[in-house]
mmCIF file of C-alpha atoms in Angstrom:
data_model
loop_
_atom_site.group_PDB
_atom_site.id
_atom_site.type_symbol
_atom_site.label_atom_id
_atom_site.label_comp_id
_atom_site.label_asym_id
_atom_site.label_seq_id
_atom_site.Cartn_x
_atom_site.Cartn_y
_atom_site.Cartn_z
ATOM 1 C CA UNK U 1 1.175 20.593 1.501
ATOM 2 C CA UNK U 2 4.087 18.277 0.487
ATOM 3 C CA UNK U 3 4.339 14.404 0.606
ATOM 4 C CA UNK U 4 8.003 13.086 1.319
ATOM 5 C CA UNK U 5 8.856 9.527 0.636
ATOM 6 C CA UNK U 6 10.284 7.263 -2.122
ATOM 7 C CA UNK U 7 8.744 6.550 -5.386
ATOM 8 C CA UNK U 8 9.358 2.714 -4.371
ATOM 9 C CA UNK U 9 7.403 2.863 -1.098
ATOM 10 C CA UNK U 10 4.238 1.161 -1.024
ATOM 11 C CA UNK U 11 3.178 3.554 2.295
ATOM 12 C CA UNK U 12 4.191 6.281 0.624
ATOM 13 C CA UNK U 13 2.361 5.218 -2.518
ATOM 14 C CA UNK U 14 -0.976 4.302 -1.037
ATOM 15 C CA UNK U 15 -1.036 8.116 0.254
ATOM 16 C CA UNK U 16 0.003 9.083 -3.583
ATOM 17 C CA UNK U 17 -2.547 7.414 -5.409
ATOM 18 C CA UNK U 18 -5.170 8.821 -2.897
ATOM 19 C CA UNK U 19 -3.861 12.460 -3.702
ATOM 20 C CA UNK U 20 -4.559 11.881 -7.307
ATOM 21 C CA UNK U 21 -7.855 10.186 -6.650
ATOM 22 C CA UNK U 22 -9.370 12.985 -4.714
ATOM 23 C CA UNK U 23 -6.942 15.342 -6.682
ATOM 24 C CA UNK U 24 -5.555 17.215 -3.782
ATOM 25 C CA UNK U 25 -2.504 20.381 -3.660
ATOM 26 C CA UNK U 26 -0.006 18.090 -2.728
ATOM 27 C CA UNK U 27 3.564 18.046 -4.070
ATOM 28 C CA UNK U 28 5.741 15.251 -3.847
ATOM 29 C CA UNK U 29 9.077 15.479 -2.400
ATOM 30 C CA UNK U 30 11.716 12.587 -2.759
ATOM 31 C CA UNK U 31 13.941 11.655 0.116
ATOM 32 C CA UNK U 32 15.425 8.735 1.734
ATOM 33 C CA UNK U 33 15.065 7.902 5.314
ATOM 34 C CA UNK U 34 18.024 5.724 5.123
ATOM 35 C CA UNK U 35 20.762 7.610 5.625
ATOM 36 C CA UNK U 36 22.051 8.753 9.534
ATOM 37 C CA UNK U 37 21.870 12.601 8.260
ATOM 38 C CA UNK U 38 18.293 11.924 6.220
ATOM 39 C CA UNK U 39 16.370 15.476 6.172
ATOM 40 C CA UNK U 40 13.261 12.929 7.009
ATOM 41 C CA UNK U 41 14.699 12.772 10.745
ATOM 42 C CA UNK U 42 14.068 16.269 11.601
ATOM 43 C CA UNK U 43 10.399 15.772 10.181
ATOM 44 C CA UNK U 44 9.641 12.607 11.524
ATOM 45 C CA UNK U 45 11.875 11.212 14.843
ATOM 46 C CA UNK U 46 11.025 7.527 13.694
ATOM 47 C CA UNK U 47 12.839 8.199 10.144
ATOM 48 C CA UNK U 48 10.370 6.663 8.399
ATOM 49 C CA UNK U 49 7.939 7.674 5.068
ATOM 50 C CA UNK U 50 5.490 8.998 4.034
ATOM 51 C CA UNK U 51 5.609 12.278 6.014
ATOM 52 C CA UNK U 52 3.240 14.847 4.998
ATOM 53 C CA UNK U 53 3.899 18.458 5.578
ATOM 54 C CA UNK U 54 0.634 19.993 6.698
ATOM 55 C CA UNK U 55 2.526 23.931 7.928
ATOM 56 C CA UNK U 56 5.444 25.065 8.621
ATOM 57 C CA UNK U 57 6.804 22.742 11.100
ATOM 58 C CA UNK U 58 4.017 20.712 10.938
ATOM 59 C CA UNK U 59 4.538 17.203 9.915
ATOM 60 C CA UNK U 60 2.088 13.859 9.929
ATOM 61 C CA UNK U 61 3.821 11.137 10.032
ATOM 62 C CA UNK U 62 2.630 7.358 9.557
ATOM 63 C CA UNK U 63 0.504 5.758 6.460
ATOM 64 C CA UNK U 64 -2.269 5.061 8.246
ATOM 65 C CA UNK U 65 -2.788 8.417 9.904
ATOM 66 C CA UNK U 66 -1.454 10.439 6.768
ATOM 67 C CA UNK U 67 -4.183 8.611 4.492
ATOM 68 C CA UNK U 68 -7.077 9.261 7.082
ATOM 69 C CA UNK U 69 -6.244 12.765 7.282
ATOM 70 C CA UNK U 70 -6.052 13.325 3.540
ATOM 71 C CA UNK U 71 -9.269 11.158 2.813
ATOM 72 C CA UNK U 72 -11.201 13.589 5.217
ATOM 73 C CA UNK U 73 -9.925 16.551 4.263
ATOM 74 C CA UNK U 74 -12.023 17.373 1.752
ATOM 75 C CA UNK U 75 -15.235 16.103 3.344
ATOM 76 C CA UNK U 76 -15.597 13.377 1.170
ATOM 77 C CA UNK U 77 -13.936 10.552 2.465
ATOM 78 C CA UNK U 78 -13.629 7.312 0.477
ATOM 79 C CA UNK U 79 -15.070 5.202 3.320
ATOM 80 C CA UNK U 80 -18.752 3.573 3.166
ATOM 81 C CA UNK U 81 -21.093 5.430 5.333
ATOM 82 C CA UNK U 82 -22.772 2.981 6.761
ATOM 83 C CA UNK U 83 -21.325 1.016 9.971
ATOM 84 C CA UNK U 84 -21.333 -2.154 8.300
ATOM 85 C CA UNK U 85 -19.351 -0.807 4.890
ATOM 86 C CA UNK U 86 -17.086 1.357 6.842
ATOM 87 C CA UNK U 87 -16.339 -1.945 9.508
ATOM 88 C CA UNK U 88 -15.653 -3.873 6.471
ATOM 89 C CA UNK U 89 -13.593 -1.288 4.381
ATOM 90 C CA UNK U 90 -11.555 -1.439 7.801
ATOM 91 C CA UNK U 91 -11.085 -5.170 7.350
ATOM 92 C CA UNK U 92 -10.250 -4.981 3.863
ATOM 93 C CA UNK U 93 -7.347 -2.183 4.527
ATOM 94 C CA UNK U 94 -6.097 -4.355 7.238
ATOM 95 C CA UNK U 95 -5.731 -7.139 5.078
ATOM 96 C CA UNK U 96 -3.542 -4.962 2.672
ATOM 97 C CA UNK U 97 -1.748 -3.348 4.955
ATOM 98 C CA UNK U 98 -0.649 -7.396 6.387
ATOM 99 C CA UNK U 99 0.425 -8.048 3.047
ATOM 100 C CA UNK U 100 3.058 -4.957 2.142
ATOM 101 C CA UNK U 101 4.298 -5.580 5.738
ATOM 102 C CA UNK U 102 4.916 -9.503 4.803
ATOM 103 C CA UNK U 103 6.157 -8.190 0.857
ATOM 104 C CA UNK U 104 8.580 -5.890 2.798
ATOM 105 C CA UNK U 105 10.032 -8.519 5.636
ATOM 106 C CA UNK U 106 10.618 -10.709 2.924
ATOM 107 C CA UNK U 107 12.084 -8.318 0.498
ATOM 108 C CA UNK U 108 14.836 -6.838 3.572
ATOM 109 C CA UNK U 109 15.901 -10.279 3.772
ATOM 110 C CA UNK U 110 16.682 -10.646 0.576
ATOM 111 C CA UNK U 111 19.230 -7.736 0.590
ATOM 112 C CA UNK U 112 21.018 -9.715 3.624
ATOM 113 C CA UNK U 113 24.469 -11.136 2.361
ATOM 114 C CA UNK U 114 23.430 -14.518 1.021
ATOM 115 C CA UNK U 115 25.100 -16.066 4.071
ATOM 116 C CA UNK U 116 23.478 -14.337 6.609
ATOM 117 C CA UNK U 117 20.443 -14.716 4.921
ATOM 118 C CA UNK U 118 17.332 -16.704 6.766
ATOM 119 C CA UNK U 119 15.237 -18.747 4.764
ATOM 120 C CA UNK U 120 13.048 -19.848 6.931
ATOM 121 C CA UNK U 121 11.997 -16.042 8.053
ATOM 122 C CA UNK U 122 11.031 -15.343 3.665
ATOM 123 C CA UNK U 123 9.140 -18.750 3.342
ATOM 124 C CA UNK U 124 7.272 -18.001 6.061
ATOM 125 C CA UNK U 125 6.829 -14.215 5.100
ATOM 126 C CA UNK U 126 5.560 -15.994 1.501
ATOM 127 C CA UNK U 127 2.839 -18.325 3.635
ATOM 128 C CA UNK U 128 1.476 -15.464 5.602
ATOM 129 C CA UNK U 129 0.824 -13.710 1.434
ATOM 130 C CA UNK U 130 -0.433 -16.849 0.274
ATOM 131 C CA UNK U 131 -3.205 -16.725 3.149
ATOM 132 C CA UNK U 132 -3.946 -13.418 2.920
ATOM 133 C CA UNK U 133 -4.728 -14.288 -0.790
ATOM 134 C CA UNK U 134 -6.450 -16.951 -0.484
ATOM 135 C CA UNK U 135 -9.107 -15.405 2.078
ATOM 136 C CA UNK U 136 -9.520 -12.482 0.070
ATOM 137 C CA UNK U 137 -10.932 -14.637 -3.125
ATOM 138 C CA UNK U 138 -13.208 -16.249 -0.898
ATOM 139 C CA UNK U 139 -14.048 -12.764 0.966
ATOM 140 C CA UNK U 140 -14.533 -11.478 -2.522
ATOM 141 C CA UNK U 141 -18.533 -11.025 -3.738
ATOM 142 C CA UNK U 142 -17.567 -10.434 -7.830
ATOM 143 C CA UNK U 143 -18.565 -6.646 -7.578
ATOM 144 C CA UNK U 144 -16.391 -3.963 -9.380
ATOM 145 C CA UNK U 145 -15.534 -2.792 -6.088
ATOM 146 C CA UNK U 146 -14.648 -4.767 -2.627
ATOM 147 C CA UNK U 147 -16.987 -2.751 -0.647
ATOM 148 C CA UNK U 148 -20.306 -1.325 -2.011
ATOM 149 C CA UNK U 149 -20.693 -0.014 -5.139
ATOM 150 C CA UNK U 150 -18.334 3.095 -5.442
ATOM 151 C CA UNK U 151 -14.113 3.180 -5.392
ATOM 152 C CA UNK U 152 -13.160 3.128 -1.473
ATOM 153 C CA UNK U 153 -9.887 3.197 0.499
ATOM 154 C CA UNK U 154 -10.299 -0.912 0.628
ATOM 155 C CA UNK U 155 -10.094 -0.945 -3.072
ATOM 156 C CA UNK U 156 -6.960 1.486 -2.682
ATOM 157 C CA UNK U 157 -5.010 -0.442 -0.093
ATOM 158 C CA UNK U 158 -4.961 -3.806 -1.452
ATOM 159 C CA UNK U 159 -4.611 -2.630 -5.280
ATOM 160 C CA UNK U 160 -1.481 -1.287 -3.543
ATOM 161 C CA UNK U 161 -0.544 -3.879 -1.850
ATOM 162 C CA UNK U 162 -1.063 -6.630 -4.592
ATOM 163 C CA UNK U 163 0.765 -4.460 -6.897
ATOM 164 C CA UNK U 164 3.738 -4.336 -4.474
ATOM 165 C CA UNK U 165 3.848 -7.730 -4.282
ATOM 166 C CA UNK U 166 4.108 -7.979 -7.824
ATOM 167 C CA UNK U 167 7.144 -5.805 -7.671
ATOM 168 C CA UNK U 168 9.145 -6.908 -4.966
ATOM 169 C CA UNK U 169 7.878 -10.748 -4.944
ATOM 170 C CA UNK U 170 6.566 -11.794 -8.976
ATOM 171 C CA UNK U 171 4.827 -15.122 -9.161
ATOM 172 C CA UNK U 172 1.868 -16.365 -10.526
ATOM 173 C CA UNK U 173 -1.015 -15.956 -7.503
ATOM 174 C CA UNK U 174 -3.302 -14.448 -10.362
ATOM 175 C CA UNK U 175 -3.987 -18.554 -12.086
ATOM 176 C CA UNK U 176 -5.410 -20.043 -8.772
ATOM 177 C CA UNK U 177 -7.175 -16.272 -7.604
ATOM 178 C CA UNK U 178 -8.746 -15.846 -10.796
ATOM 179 C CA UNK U 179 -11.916 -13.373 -9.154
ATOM 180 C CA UNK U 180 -9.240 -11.790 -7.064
ATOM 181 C CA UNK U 181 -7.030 -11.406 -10.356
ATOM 182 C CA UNK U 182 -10.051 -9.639 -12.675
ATOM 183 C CA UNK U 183 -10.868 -7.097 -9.978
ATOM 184 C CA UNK U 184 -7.421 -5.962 -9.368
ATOM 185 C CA UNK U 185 -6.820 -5.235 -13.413
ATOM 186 C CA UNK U 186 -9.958 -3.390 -13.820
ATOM 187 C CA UNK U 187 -8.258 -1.058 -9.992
ATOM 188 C CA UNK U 188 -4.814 -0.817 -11.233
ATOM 189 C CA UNK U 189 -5.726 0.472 -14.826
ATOM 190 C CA UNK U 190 -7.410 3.749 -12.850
ATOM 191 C CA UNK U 191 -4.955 6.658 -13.749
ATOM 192 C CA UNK U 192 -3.790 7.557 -10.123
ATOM 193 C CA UNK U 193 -2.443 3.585 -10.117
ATOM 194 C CA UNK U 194 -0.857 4.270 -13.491
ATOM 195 C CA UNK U 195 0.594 7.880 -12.482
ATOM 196 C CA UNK U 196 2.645 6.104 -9.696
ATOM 197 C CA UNK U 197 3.723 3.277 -10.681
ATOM 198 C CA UNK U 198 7.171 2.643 -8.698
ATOM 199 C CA UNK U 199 9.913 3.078 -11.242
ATOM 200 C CA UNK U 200 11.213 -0.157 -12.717
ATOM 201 C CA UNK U 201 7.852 -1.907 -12.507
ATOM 202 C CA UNK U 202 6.660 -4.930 -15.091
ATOM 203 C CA UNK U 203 3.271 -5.453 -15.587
ATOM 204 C CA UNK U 204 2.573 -9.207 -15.288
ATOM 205 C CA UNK U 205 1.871 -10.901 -18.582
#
């Protein structure tokens, strides 16, 4: 199989770091769905990454499905198996999945010519984070892990997403989140975080 995205793509890197948790035969290809004649077109008609090849002429396209597919491939999915883990994994992955899409709205403004530029559209982009923050330190129980007592795909998407936020929108959330802030150290030091770290990344002091 081969994984085609950008190294800087939090979808495409949520899907990465799950390849090297469960350790999976999956190359990764670089490519850009930017351009009009992007080779990501003719694998995916909504241009967009990750898109994993699964046979010839066989492509999965979309973050959510692509990580679902891969996390059950093996039998061994990273999901509680109870109904009341699994419901809240779901809620957990939800919330980090809210936050890269507010990280990313904010971040395409920000290439906009200065002038064309809406601030209104990035503060409120920045509230919708700062909520989403503040409910998961109070959804928070102290564990090691979010859900249960093992690494899940909750633990995955929103050391993701956090981390993406610390790359494409640095500040300080860590000083007034400190249970929030001690969990995601202790997920982003695992190696499959460190292995794909987006290039150009500074770990906050």
């Amino acid at each position: 199989m081969k994984l085609y995205g950008s190294p800087t793509s939090p979808y495409a890197r949520k899907t990465r770091v799950l390849i090297k948790e469960k350790n999976l035969p999956v190359e990764f290809v670089v490519q850009d769905p930017w351009p009009e004649d992007s080779p990501i077109i003719e694998k995916n008609p909504l241009s967009k990454i990750p898109v994993l090849e699964v046979g010839p002429d066989n492509y999965l396209f979309e973050s959510v499905f692509i990580a679902h597919y891969l996390d059950n491939i093996d039998g061994r999915p990273l999901q509680p198996k109870d109904a009341e883990g699994y419901w809240h994994c779901q809620w957990w992955q939800a919330l980090g999945n809210g936050i890269i899409d507010a990280v990313i709205a904010r971040h395409l403004e920000t290439r906009r010519p200065p002038d064309k530029q809406w601030p209104e559209k990035m503060q409120r982009e920045e509230r919708r984070m700062q909520r989403a923050i503040e409910v998961a330190e109070n959804a928070y129980r102290g564990n090691r892990f979010l859900v249960g007592y093992a690494f899940t795909m909750a633990d995955l998407v929103m050391g993701v997403a956090l981390q993406y936020m610390d790359f494409r929108y640095p500040h300080d959330w860590r000083t007034a989140h400190p249970k929030l802030a001690r969990w995601h150290a202790s997920i982003t030091a695992r190696r499959s975080f460190e292995e794909t770290l987006p290039p150009g990344f500074v770990k906050p002091t």
